[in-house]
Coordinates of C-alpha atoms and ligand atoms in Angstrom, one line a residue:
M7 CA 37.5 9.3 -39.7
D8 CA 40.2 11.2 -37.9
G9 CA 41.4 8.7 -35.3
S10 CA 41.0 11.0 -32.2
Y11 CA 38.6 8.6 -30.7
K12 CA 38.4 4.8 -30.4
E13 CA 36.5 3.0 -33.1
K14 CA 35.7 -0.1 -31.1
D15 CA 34.3 -0.6 -27.7
R16 CA 36.8 -2.6 -25.8
L17 CA 34.3 -4.9 -24.0
T18 CA 31.8 -5.7 -26.7
G19 CA 33.9 -5.2 -29.7
I20 CA 31.2 -3.2 -31.5
L21 CA 31.4 0.5 -32.3
T22 CA 31.7 3.4 -29.8
R23 CA 29.3 6.3 -29.6
E24 CA 31.7 8.7 -31.3
Y25 CA 32.4 6.5 -34.2
F26 CA 28.7 5.7 -34.5
D27 CA 27.7 9.3 -34.7
A28 CA 30.2 10.1 -37.4
S29 CA 29.5 7.0 -39.5
A30 CA 25.8 7.3 -39.1
K31 CA 25.9 10.9 -40.3
E32 CA 27.9 9.7 -43.4
I33 CA 25.4 7.0 -44.2
I34 CA 22.4 9.3 -43.8
D35 CA 24.0 12.0 -45.9
D36 CA 25.2 9.6 -48.6
N37 CA 21.7 8.1 -49.1
P38 CA 19.2 10.9 -49.5
D39 CA 16.6 8.5 -50.9
I40 CA 16.5 6.2 -47.9
D41 CA 14.5 6.9 -44.8
F42 CA 16.2 5.8 -41.6
T43 CA 15.2 4.6 -38.2
I44 CA 17.2 4.9 -34.9
I45 CA 16.6 2.3 -32.2
E46 CA 18.0 2.6 -28.7
I47 CA 18.1 -0.5 -26.4
D48 CA 18.4 -0.5 -22.7
I49 CA 19.3 -3.6 -20.6
N50 CA 17.3 -3.1 -17.5
R51 CA 18.8 -3.7 -14.0
L52 CA 22.2 -4.7 -15.2
N53 CA 23.4 -3.6 -11.7
V54 CA 21.2 -6.4 -10.2
I55 CA 22.9 -9.0 -12.4
N56 CA 26.3 -7.5 -11.4
E57 CA 25.4 -7.8 -7.8
L58 CA 23.8 -11.2 -7.8
Y59 CA 26.1 -13.0 -10.3
G60 CA 29.3 -10.9 -10.3
V61 CA 30.6 -8.2 -12.6
S62 CA 32.0 -10.7 -15.1
E63 CA 28.5 -12.1 -15.6
G64 CA 27.2 -8.5 -16.2
D65 CA 30.0 -8.1 -18.8
N66 CA 28.9 -11.3 -20.5
V67 CA 25.4 -9.9 -20.9
L68 CA 26.9 -6.8 -22.5
K69 CA 29.1 -8.9 -24.8
Y70 CA 26.1 -11.0 -25.7
M71 CA 24.2 -7.9 -26.7
G72 CA 27.2 -7.0 -28.9
S73 CA 27.2 -10.3 -30.7
T74 CA 23.4 -10.4 -31.0
L75 CA 23.4 -7.0 -32.8
E76 CA 26.2 -8.3 -35.0
E77 CA 24.1 -11.4 -35.9
V78 CA 20.9 -9.5 -36.5
F79 CA 22.2 -6.6 -38.5
E80 CA 25.2 -8.2 -40.2
S81 CA 23.2 -8.6 -43.4
V82 CA 21.1 -5.5 -43.2
P83 CA 22.5 -3.0 -45.7
F84 CA 23.0 0.6 -44.6
S85 CA 22.8 -0.4 -40.9
I86 CA 25.2 0.4 -38.1
Y87 CA 25.1 -0.2 -34.4
A88 CA 27.1 0.7 -31.3
R89 CA 27.3 0.6 -27.5
L90 CA 26.6 4.2 -26.3
Q91 CA 27.4 3.8 -22.6
A92 CA 27.1 1.2 -19.9
D93 CA 24.0 -0.8 -20.8
L94 CA 22.7 1.4 -23.6
F95 CA 23.0 0.4 -27.3
V96 CA 22.0 2.2 -30.5
I97 CA 21.2 1.0 -34.1
L98 CA 20.7 3.0 -37.3
C99 CA 18.9 1.1 -40.1
P100 CA 16.7 1.8 -43.1
D101 CA 13.1 2.5 -42.1
D102 CA 10.8 -0.4 -42.6
N103 CA 8.0 -0.9 -40.1
I104 CA 7.7 -4.6 -40.5
K105 CA 11.4 -5.4 -40.6
I106 CA 12.0 -3.3 -37.5
G107 CA 9.4 -5.3 -35.6
T108 CA 11.2 -8.5 -36.7
Y109 CA 14.7 -7.2 -35.6
I110 CA 13.3 -6.4 -32.2
E111 CA 11.6 -9.7 -31.9
E112 CA 14.9 -11.5 -32.9
I113 CA 16.8 -9.6 -30.3
E114 CA 14.2 -10.4 -27.6
Q115 CA 14.2 -14.0 -28.7
K116 CA 17.9 -14.3 -28.3
F117 CA 17.8 -12.8 -24.9
K118 CA 15.0 -15.1 -23.8
E119 CA 17.2 -18.1 -24.7
Y120 CA 20.1 -16.5 -22.9
S121 CA 17.9 -15.8 -19.8
R122 CA 16.9 -19.4 -19.8
I123 CA 20.5 -20.6 -19.8
L124 CA 21.5 -18.2 -17.1
N125 CA 18.3 -18.7 -15.2
I126 CA 17.8 -15.0 -14.7
D127 CA 15.3 -12.7 -16.3
I128 CA 16.9 -10.0 -18.5
L129 CA 14.5 -7.2 -19.4
L130 CA 15.1 -5.1 -22.5
S131 CA 13.5 -1.9 -23.5
F132 CA 13.4 -0.4 -26.9
G133 CA 12.9 3.2 -28.1
V134 CA 12.3 3.6 -31.8
Y135 CA 12.5 6.9 -33.8
E136 CA 11.2 6.1 -37.3
C137 CA 11.8 8.2 -40.4
I138 CA 14.3 10.5 -38.7
E139 CA 14.4 14.1 -39.6
R140 CA 17.3 15.1 -41.9
G141 CA 19.8 17.8 -41.2
V142 CA 19.5 17.4 -37.4
A143 CA 22.5 16.6 -35.3
L144 CA 22.9 12.9 -34.5
Q145 CA 22.9 13.5 -30.8
I146 CA 19.4 15.0 -31.1
L147 CA 18.2 12.2 -33.2
R148 CA 19.4 9.7 -30.6
D149 CA 17.8 11.8 -27.9
R150 CA 14.4 11.3 -29.6
A151 CA 14.8 7.6 -29.6
K152 CA 15.9 7.8 -26.0
L153 CA 12.8 9.8 -25.1
A154 CA 10.7 6.9 -26.5
L155 CA 12.8 4.4 -24.6
K156 CA 12.4 6.3 -21.3
T157 CA 8.6 5.8 -21.5
V158 CA 8.9 2.0 -21.4
K159 CA 12.1 1.6 -19.3
G160 CA 11.4 -0.8 -16.5
N161 CA 8.0 -1.7 -17.8
Y162 CA 7.4 -5.4 -17.7
I163 CA 4.5 -5.4 -20.1
Q164 CA 5.4 -3.0 -22.8
H165 CA 9.0 -3.2 -24.0
V166 CA 8.9 -1.0 -27.1
N167 CA 7.7 2.5 -27.8
Y168 CA 7.9 4.8 -30.8
Y169 CA 8.9 8.4 -30.7
D170 CA 6.3 11.0 -31.6
S171 CA 6.6 14.8 -31.3
S172 CA 3.9 14.9 -28.5
M173 CA 6.6 13.3 -26.3
Y174 CA 8.2 16.7 -26.3
D175 CA 5.0 18.3 -25.0
R176 CA 5.2 15.8 -22.3
M177 CA 8.8 16.7 -21.6
A178 CA 7.7 20.4 -21.5
G179 CA 5.1 19.3 -19.0
E180 CA 7.7 17.5 -17.0
Q181 CA 9.8 20.7 -16.8
E182 CA 6.8 22.6 -15.6
I183 CA 6.2 19.9 -12.9
V184 CA 9.8 20.2 -11.7
L185 CA 9.6 24.0 -11.8
N186 CA 6.5 24.0 -9.5
M187 CA 7.1 21.1 -7.2
N188 CA 8.7 23.0 -4.3
S189 CA 6.1 25.8 -4.2
A190 CA 3.3 23.2 -4.6
L191 CA 4.5 21.4 -1.5
K192 CA 4.7 24.6 0.5
N193 CA 1.3 25.7 -0.7
R194 CA -0.2 22.3 0.3
E195 CA -1.3 21.5 -3.2
F196 CA -0.5 17.9 -2.5
E197 CA -3.4 16.1 -0.9
V198 CA -3.6 12.7 0.5
Y199 CA -6.5 10.6 -0.6
F200 CA -7.6 7.3 0.9
Q201 CA -8.7 4.1 -0.8
P202 CA -10.5 1.6 1.5
K203 CA -9.5 -2.0 1.8
H204 CA -12.3 -4.5 2.4
S205 CA -12.6 -8.0 3.8
L206 CA -14.2 -10.4 1.3
D207 CA -15.7 -12.5 4.1
D208 CA -18.0 -9.9 5.5
D209 CA -17.5 -6.7 3.5
R210 CA -15.9 -4.9 6.5
I211 CA -13.4 -2.1 6.0
I212 CA -10.1 -3.4 7.2
G213 CA -7.9 -0.4 6.3
A214 CA -7.0 2.0 3.6
E215 CA -4.1 3.0 1.4
A216 CA -2.9 6.6 1.3
L217 CA -2.4 7.9 -2.2
V218 CA -1.1 11.3 -3.1
R219 CA -2.8 13.7 -5.5
W220 CA -1.6 17.0 -6.8
I221 CA -4.4 19.5 -6.9
S222 CA -2.9 22.4 -8.9
P223 CA -4.8 25.7 -9.0
D224 CA -3.7 26.0 -12.7
R225 CA -3.8 22.5 -14.0
G226 CA -6.4 20.8 -11.9
M227 CA -5.8 17.3 -10.5
I228 CA -2.6 15.7 -11.7
S229 CA -2.3 12.0 -11.3
P230 CA 0.7 10.5 -9.4
G231 CA 1.3 8.3 -12.5
V232 CA 2.5 11.6 -14.1
F233 CA 4.6 13.2 -11.4
I234 CA 5.9 10.3 -9.2
P235 CA 8.3 8.9 -11.9
I236 CA 9.7 12.5 -12.4
F237 CA 10.1 12.9 -8.6
E238 CA 11.8 9.5 -8.4
E239 CA 14.2 10.6 -10.9
N240 CA 15.1 14.0 -9.4
G241 CA 14.9 12.9 -5.8
F242 CA 12.0 15.1 -4.8
I243 CA 10.0 12.0 -3.9
M244 CA 11.9 11.8 -0.6
K245 CA 10.3 15.0 0.5
L246 CA 6.9 14.2 -0.9
D247 CA 6.8 10.8 0.6
Q248 CA 7.6 12.2 4.0
Y249 CA 4.9 14.8 3.6
V250 CA 2.4 12.0 2.8
W251 CA 3.5 9.9 5.8
E252 CA 3.1 12.8 8.1
E253 CA -0.3 13.8 6.8
T254 CA -1.4 10.2 7.1
C255 CA -0.2 10.0 10.8
S256 CA -1.9 13.3 11.5
F257 CA -5.1 11.9 10.0
I258 CA -5.0 8.7 12.0
H259 CA -4.3 10.7 15.2
E260 CA -7.3 13.0 14.5
Q261 CA -9.6 10.2 13.8
M262 CA -8.5 8.4 17.0
E263 CA -9.1 11.5 19.0
A264 CA -12.6 11.9 17.4
G265 CA -13.5 8.4 18.3
V266 CA -14.0 7.3 14.7
N267 CA -13.4 3.7 14.2
I268 CA -10.1 4.1 12.3
M269 CA -8.3 1.2 10.8
P270 CA -4.6 0.8 9.8
V271 CA -3.6 3.0 6.8
S272 CA -0.8 2.0 4.5
V273 CA 1.6 4.4 2.9
N274 CA 3.8 4.0 -0.1
I275 CA 7.6 4.1 0.2
S276 CA 9.4 5.0 -3.0
R277 CA 12.3 2.7 -3.9
I278 CA 14.8 5.5 -3.6
N279 CA 13.8 6.0 0.0
I280 CA 15.3 2.7 1.0
Y281 CA 18.7 4.5 0.5
N282 CA 17.7 7.1 3.1
P283 CA 19.7 6.1 6.2
E284 CA 17.1 7.9 8.4
L285 CA 14.1 6.0 7.1
V286 CA 13.6 3.9 10.2
D287 CA 14.1 6.9 12.5
I288 CA 11.6 8.9 10.5
F289 CA 8.8 6.4 11.1
S290 CA 9.5 5.8 14.7
H291 CA 9.6 9.6 15.2
L292 CA 6.3 10.0 13.4
V293 CA 4.3 7.5 15.5
T294 CA 5.7 9.0 18.7
K295 CA 4.9 12.6 17.5
Y296 CA 1.3 11.7 16.7
N297 CA 0.9 9.2 19.5
I298 CA -0.4 6.4 17.3
P299 CA 0.3 2.7 17.7
S300 CA 2.8 1.6 15.0
E301 CA 0.5 -1.1 13.8
M302 CA -1.9 1.7 12.6
L303 CA 0.7 2.6 9.9
E304 CA 1.5 0.0 7.3
L305 CA 4.4 0.3 5.0
E306 CA 4.2 -0.6 1.3
F307 CA 7.5 -1.4 -0.3
T308 CA 7.5 -2.4 -4.0
E309 CA 8.8 -5.8 -4.8
S310 CA 11.2 -4.2 -7.4
A311 CA 12.8 -2.2 -4.6
Y312 CA 13.5 -5.5 -2.9
V313 CA 14.9 -6.9 -6.1
D314 CA 17.2 -3.9 -6.5
N315 CA 18.9 -4.4 -3.2
P316 CA 17.8 -7.4 -1.2
Q317 CA 20.3 -7.1 1.6
L318 CA 19.5 -3.5 2.4
M319 CA 15.8 -4.1 2.1
L320 CA 15.9 -7.1 4.4
Q321 CA 17.7 -5.0 7.0
I322 CA 15.3 -2.1 6.8
M323 CA 12.2 -4.4 6.9
E324 CA 13.5 -6.2 10.0
Q325 CA 14.2 -3.0 11.8
L326 CA 10.7 -1.6 11.0
H327 CA 9.1 -4.9 11.8
A328 CA 10.8 -4.9 15.2
L329 CA 9.2 -1.5 15.8
G330 CA 5.8 -3.0 15.2
F331 CA 5.1 -1.7 11.7
K332 CA 3.4 -4.1 9.3
I333 CA 5.1 -4.5 6.0
E334 CA 3.3 -4.9 2.7
M335 CA 5.0 -6.0 -0.5
D336 CA 3.4 -3.9 -3.2
D337 CA 3.0 -5.0 -6.8
F338 CA 3.9 -8.5 -5.9
G339 CA 4.5 -10.7 -9.0
A340 CA 5.6 -7.8 -11.2
G341 CA 9.2 -8.2 -10.3
Y342 CA 11.8 -10.9 -10.5
S343 CA 11.7 -12.2 -7.0
S344 CA 10.5 -15.7 -6.3
L345 CA 8.1 -16.9 -3.7
N346 CA 11.1 -18.5 -2.1
M347 CA 12.3 -15.2 -0.7
L348 CA 9.1 -14.8 1.3
K349 CA 10.4 -17.2 3.9
D350 CA 13.4 -14.9 4.5
V351 CA 11.8 -11.5 4.7
P352 CA 9.4 -10.2 7.3
V353 CA 6.5 -9.5 5.0
D354 CA 3.0 -9.4 6.5
V355 CA 1.0 -8.7 3.4
L356 CA 1.4 -9.4 -0.3
K357 CA -0.4 -6.9 -2.6
I358 CA -1.2 -8.4 -5.9
D359 CA -2.5 -6.1 -8.7
L360 CA -5.3 -7.7 -10.8
N361 CA -4.9 -5.2 -13.6
F362 CA -1.3 -6.1 -14.0
L363 CA -2.2 -9.8 -14.3
S364 CA -5.1 -9.4 -16.7
K365 CA -2.9 -7.4 -19.1
T366 CA -0.4 -10.2 -19.5
S367 CA -0.4 -12.2 -22.7
H368 CA -1.6 -15.3 -20.8
P369 CA -4.4 -14.2 -18.5
D370 CA -5.5 -17.7 -17.7
K371 CA -2.1 -18.7 -16.7
A372 CA -1.8 -15.5 -14.7
F373 CA -4.9 -16.3 -12.7
T374 CA -3.7 -19.8 -11.9
I375 CA -0.4 -18.3 -10.7
M376 CA -2.4 -15.9 -8.6
S377 CA -4.4 -18.6 -6.8
S378 CA -1.2 -20.5 -6.0
V379 CA 0.5 -17.4 -4.8
I380 CA -2.4 -16.7 -2.4
R381 CA -2.4 -20.3 -1.3
M382 CA 1.3 -20.5 -0.7
A383 CA 1.3 -17.1 1.1
K384 CA -1.3 -18.6 3.4
W385 CA 0.9 -21.5 4.2
L386 CA 3.7 -19.1 5.1
G387 CA 1.3 -17.2 7.3
I388 CA 1.3 -14.2 5.1
N389 CA -1.9 -12.3 4.2
S390 CA -2.6 -11.2 0.7
I391 CA -4.7 -8.4 -0.7
V392 CA -5.7 -8.1 -4.3
E393 CA -6.0 -4.6 -5.7
G394 CA -7.5 -3.2 -8.8
V395 CA -10.8 -5.1 -8.3
E396 CA -13.5 -3.5 -10.3
T397 CA -16.3 -6.0 -11.0
E398 CA -18.6 -8.4 -9.2
E399 CA -17.2 -11.2 -11.4
Q400 CA -13.7 -10.5 -10.1
I401 CA -15.0 -10.5 -6.6
E402 CA -16.6 -13.9 -7.2
F403 CA -13.4 -15.2 -8.8
L404 CA -11.3 -14.0 -5.9
K405 CA -13.6 -15.6 -3.4
S406 CA -13.4 -18.9 -5.3
I407 CA -9.6 -18.9 -5.0
G408 CA -9.6 -18.1 -1.3
A409 CA -8.6 -14.5 -1.4
T410 CA -9.6 -12.7 1.7
S411 CA -9.1 -9.0 1.1
V412 CA -9.5 -6.5 -1.8
Q413 CA -9.0 -2.9 -2.7
G414 CA -10.4 -1.4 -5.8
Y415 CA -13.0 0.7 -7.6
F416 CA -15.6 -2.0 -6.9
Y417 CA -15.8 -0.6 -3.4
S418 CA -14.4 2.9 -3.9
K419 CA -11.9 5.0 -5.7
P420 CA -9.3 6.8 -3.6
I421 CA -11.2 9.7 -1.9
P422 CA -10.3 12.8 0.1
A423 CA -10.0 12.4 3.9
G424 CA -13.3 13.9 4.7
D425 CA -15.2 11.6 2.3
F426 CA -13.2 8.7 3.7
V427 CA -14.4 9.4 7.3
E428 CA -18.0 9.5 6.0
Y429 CA -17.4 6.3 4.2
I430 CA -16.2 4.6 7.4
K431 CA -19.2 5.9 9.2
K432 CA -21.6 4.6 6.5
Y433 CA -20.0 1.2 6.7
D434 CA -20.0 1.3 10.5
V435 CA -23.7 1.9 10.4
R436 CA -24.1 -1.0 7.9
T437 CA -22.3 -3.4 10.2
V438 CA -24.2 -2.1 13.2
N439 CA -27.5 -2.6 11.3
A440 CA -26.5 -6.1 10.5
K441 CA -25.7 -6.7 14.1
K442 CA -29.1 -5.2 15.1
E443 CA -30.8 -7.6 12.7
E444 CA -29.0 -10.5 14.2
L445 CA -30.0 -9.4 17.7
H446 CA -33.6 -8.8 16.5
S447 CA -34.0 -12.2 15.1
S448 CA -32.5 -13.8 18.2
I449 CA -34.9 -11.9 20.4
K450 CA -37.8 -12.9 18.2
V451 CA -37.2 -16.6 18.7
L452 CA -36.1 -16.4 22.2
E453 CA -37.7 -15.1 25.4
I454 CA -35.9 -12.1 26.7
N455 CA -35.1 -14.1 29.8
Q456 CA -33.4 -16.7 27.7
V457 CA -31.3 -14.0 26.0
W458 CA -30.3 -12.9 29.5
D459 CA -29.5 -16.4 30.6
M460 CA -27.4 -16.8 27.5
I461 CA -25.5 -13.6 28.1
K462 CA -25.1 -14.5 31.7
S463 CA -23.7 -18.0 31.1
T464 CA -21.4 -17.1 28.1
R465 CA -20.1 -14.0 29.8
S466 CA -19.3 -15.6 33.1
E467 CA -17.5 -18.3 31.3
E468 CA -15.6 -15.7 29.3
F469 CA -14.7 -13.5 32.3
P470 CA -14.6 -15.9 35.3
I471 CA -12.4 -13.4 37.2
F472 CA -15.1 -10.7 37.6
D473 CA -16.9 -10.3 40.9
T474 CA -20.0 -9.3 39.1
F475 CA -21.3 -7.9 35.9
G476 CA -24.3 -6.0 34.4
L477 CA -26.1 -5.4 31.2
Y478 CA -26.2 -1.7 30.3
E479 CA -27.5 0.6 27.6
Y480 CA -25.6 3.7 26.6
H481 CA -26.6 6.6 24.4
D482 CA -25.8 10.3 24.4
K483 CA -23.5 10.2 27.5
H484 CA -26.0 8.4 29.5
V485 CA -25.5 4.9 31.0
E486 CA -28.6 2.9 32.0
L487 CA -28.7 -0.3 34.0
V488 CA -30.8 -2.8 32.2
R489 CA -30.3 -6.0 34.0
V490 CA -28.0 -7.4 36.7
P491 CA -27.5 -10.7 38.5
D492 CA -27.9 -11.1 42.2
S493 CA -24.2 -11.0 42.8
Y494 CA -24.3 -7.4 41.6
F495 CA -26.1 -6.1 44.8
K496 CA -23.9 -8.1 47.1
V497 CA -20.6 -6.9 45.5
L498 CA -21.8 -3.3 45.3
R499 CA -23.2 -3.3 48.8
T500 CA -26.6 -2.2 47.7
D501 CA -30.0 -3.9 47.1
R502 CA -32.4 -4.1 44.3
E503 CA -34.8 -1.5 45.8
K504 CA -32.2 1.0 46.6
Q505 CA -30.6 0.7 43.2
Y506 CA -33.8 1.3 41.3
K507 CA -35.6 3.7 43.7
I508 CA -33.1 6.2 44.7
T509 CA -31.5 6.7 41.4
D510 CA -32.7 6.5 37.9
S511 CA -29.3 6.7 36.3
I512 CA -26.1 4.9 37.4
E513 CA -24.1 8.1 37.1
D514 CA -25.7 9.2 40.4
N515 CA -23.9 6.4 42.1
I516 CA -20.5 7.3 40.6
F517 CA -18.0 9.6 42.2
P518 CA -18.5 12.8 40.2
E519 CA -15.0 13.2 39.0
D520 CA -15.1 9.7 37.5
V521 CA -18.3 10.1 35.5
E522 CA -16.4 11.3 32.4
L523 CA -14.1 8.3 32.7
L524 CA -17.0 5.9 32.7
H525 CA -18.5 7.6 29.7
D526 CA -15.2 7.3 28.0
M527 CA -15.1 3.6 28.6
F528 CA -18.5 3.1 27.0
E529 CA -17.6 5.4 24.1
K530 CA -14.4 3.5 23.4
A531 CA -16.1 0.2 23.6
S532 CA -18.9 1.3 21.2
T533 CA -16.8 0.8 18.1
G534 CA -17.2 -2.9 18.9
H535 CA -13.6 -3.7 18.2
H536 CA -12.1 -3.3 21.6
M537 CA -13.0 -3.9 25.2
S538 CA -12.2 -0.8 27.3
Q539 CA -11.2 -0.8 30.9
G540 CA -10.7 1.5 33.8
I541 CA -10.9 2.0 37.5
F542 CA -13.7 4.2 38.9
R543 CA -15.0 5.1 42.3
R544 CA -18.5 4.3 43.4
K545 CA -20.4 5.9 46.2
T546 CA -21.7 3.6 49.0
D547 CA -23.5 4.2 52.2
D548 CA -20.2 4.1 54.1
G549 CA -17.9 5.9 51.7
L550 CA -16.3 5.0 48.4
M551 CA -15.4 1.8 46.7
Y552 CA -12.9 1.2 43.9
L553 CA -14.1 -0.8 40.9
Y554 CA -12.0 -2.1 38.2
A555 CA -14.3 -2.6 35.1
K556 CA -14.2 -3.9 31.6
V557 CA -16.8 -2.8 29.0
R558 CA -17.7 -4.6 25.9
L559 CA -20.3 -3.9 23.2
L560 CA -22.9 -6.6 22.8
G561 CA -25.2 -5.1 20.1
I562 CA -28.1 -2.8 19.6
N563 CA -31.2 -2.9 21.8
S564 CA -34.4 -4.0 20.2
T565 CA -35.7 -0.4 19.6
G566 CA -32.4 0.3 17.8
N567 CA -31.7 3.6 19.5
S568 CA -29.1 2.6 22.0
K569 CA -26.2 0.2 22.3
M570 CA -26.1 -2.6 24.8
F571 CA -23.0 -3.3 26.8
Y572 CA -21.7 -5.8 29.2
M573 CA -19.6 -4.5 32.0
G574 CA -17.6 -6.8 34.3
M575 CA -16.4 -5.5 37.6
I576 CA -13.9 -6.4 40.3
D577 CA -13.9 -4.7 43.7
M578 CA -10.4 -3.4 44.2
S579 CA -11.1 -1.3 47.3
D580 CA -9.1 -3.5 49.7
T581 CA -6.1 -3.8 47.4
I582 CA -6.0 -0.1 46.6
R583 CA -6.3 0.8 50.3
R584 CA -3.7 -1.7 51.3
L585 CA -1.3 -0.2 48.7
G586 CA -2.2 3.3 49.9
L587 CA -3.2 4.3 46.3
E588 CA -6.5 5.9 47.1
N589 CA -6.8 9.6 46.2
Ligands
LIG6 P1 0.0 1.7 -6.4 O1 0.8 1.9 -5.1 O2 0.1 0.3 -7.0 O3 -1.5 2.2 -6.1 C1 -2.6 1.6 -6.7 C2 -3.1 2.4 -7.8 O4 -4.2 1.6 -8.4 C3 -3.6 3.7 -7.5 O5 -3.3 4.6 -8.6 C4 -5.1 3.5 -7.4 O6 -5.9 4.6 -7.6 C5 -5.3 2.5 -8.6 N1 -6.5 1.7 -8.4 C6 -7.1 1.3 -7.3 N2 -8.2 0.6 -7.6 C7 -8.3 0.5 -8.9 C8 -9.2 -0.2 -9.8 O7 -10.1 -0.9 -9.4 N3 -8.9 -0.1 -11.1 C9 -7.8 0.5 -11.6 N4 -7.6 0.6 -12.9 N5 -7.0 1.2 -10.8 C10 -7.2 1.2 -9.5 P2 -2.8 6.1 -8.3 O8 -3.4 6.7 -7.1 O9 -3.0 6.8 -9.6 O10 -1.3 5.8 -8.0 C11 -0.4 5.3 -8.9 C12 0.9 4.9 -8.3 O11 1.6 6.1 -7.9 C13 0.8 4.0 -7.1 O12 0.6 2.7 -7.5 C14 2.1 4.3 -6.4 O13 3.1 3.5 -7.0 C15 2.4 5.7 -6.8 N6 2.0 6.6 -5.6 C16 0.8 7.1 -5.3 N7 0.9 7.8 -4.1 C17 2.2 7.7 -3.7 C18 3.0 8.3 -2.6 O14 2.5 9.0 -1.7 N8 4.3 7.9 -2.6 C19 4.9 7.1 -3.5 N9 6.2 6.9 -3.4 N10 4.2 6.6 -4.6 C20 2.9 6.9 -4.7
LIG7 CA1 0.8 1.0 -3.2
LIG8 CA1 0.2 -1.7 -6.2

């Protein structure tokens, strides 16, 4: 060794990278009969430990790795290990599949004990390059181990991976992705798909998640699992996320315009976007630009983003929450955070992934944990949604533990916008059919008069402020009066005969310029989710009267071809005239 570099790493006391490369080369060259393996180890999220417990605690973790490697490899002949940089370590040792598994287990075991003492979780990832190629520079050999490491870094389930040459094909694939990403965005090759979320109580669609797809003219559909990690690494995700958010807002806007019964849609926010100082502005700008209520856009942050930087996340979440956005905590349970933090952060929904849970080594335990998470979230007033639900059995299980909403292949895969609109309509019809059946059955057992009485009494109790009300049918831009109480004629200054004789459609009584407004009110109310309201003018013998009205869907009429509505009315004529507001 020529002394131009340090032999020992000052902090951990084990070898430095330069010394390792030189010595490892010597060992390999001197032992042509032995096959060697290179292992790289990464301590995940050391920065979190530094931040939460101080740099000296972070240093202790690194020192602990140094002494662990010493202990494990002290008695292994032809082995050598070093700290490469920051939280990255390397080992060279003779190739022996079984023994290598044991070394890794020993290291993990030591860190488990250490985690217990410190009461923090330390996650290690291992990249193993077995039977290294001879005559290749050490740096390249290490890079291969590192390539294997990168495939499992940050993965809570799989900690170890082995290098194989196909990883290079993947790397070439990665390069192609990076090369094409900008033009793909420009050419609109990224498409937003939607996956419905359903209520477990009544099957209803309660929303959707926007998930991006890359539909490449050359390569077909590329899954986000392939390109998102790359874009997170090179920062392109900032652009792509914004594109997805904008497309989603534009979709919501279009559907609202078209009168489709649109529900809130959630978008994913990559962890690196939380460092974007304009994040909050971007969202408030988007809902203004597309004129949509902010509660229509739900924001999914991953739990691990929260763990990375709790202060910053808390600040962002609070700002977004104040603007009316709903916050979802994605992949809840996969990170380090405790349920305890939920009482401090403004989270509206916890998303729990069933697939993640069932892949753990103790699925039974995982399910018990899930049911307590759901229960505890309820106590805190937080909703939860379980995703990755594929089977009837899972649905039954989730119902049994009190879960209320789900997302998964059981209902639908993520689908293109057009298909999603069809899907909503299909489900709308199902709900309406169910309602129709309800109404049918009630009509069967009750006299029509009794139904009327029932409506009359419940409605007047519900809307005591109305001067009068009526039961209407509406279909194809045509409002028909079905039944009214006596007060109707008095308030509207007409009588039964006039009302039914002179006109056969109520539109004839409405001031012509207001007919469209009236239709609009019925149209809006026909989704069944909102009451609509407005002021319209009605023709009377002696001029015009101003009516304030609220419309609400009651159900489907017995023939099933038009919808039945309740409309409550207040005569505003005097008030409006007094205020000089008539036009
Ligand atoms: P995620 O946010 O956890 O999304 C849920 C993933 O689970 C989706 O994968 C979805 O297709 C899949 N999934 C849904 N139901 C089932 C099921 O029943 N069984 C199984 N096995 N899987 C199901 P997808 O679309 O491939 O997306 C993967 C990940 O990529 C997402 O995980 C998310 O982290 C990321 N991603 C997707 N779109 C975006 C985006 O626009 N921005 C960002 N930042 N990330 C995105
Ligand atoms: Ca998500
Ligand atoms: Ca998720």
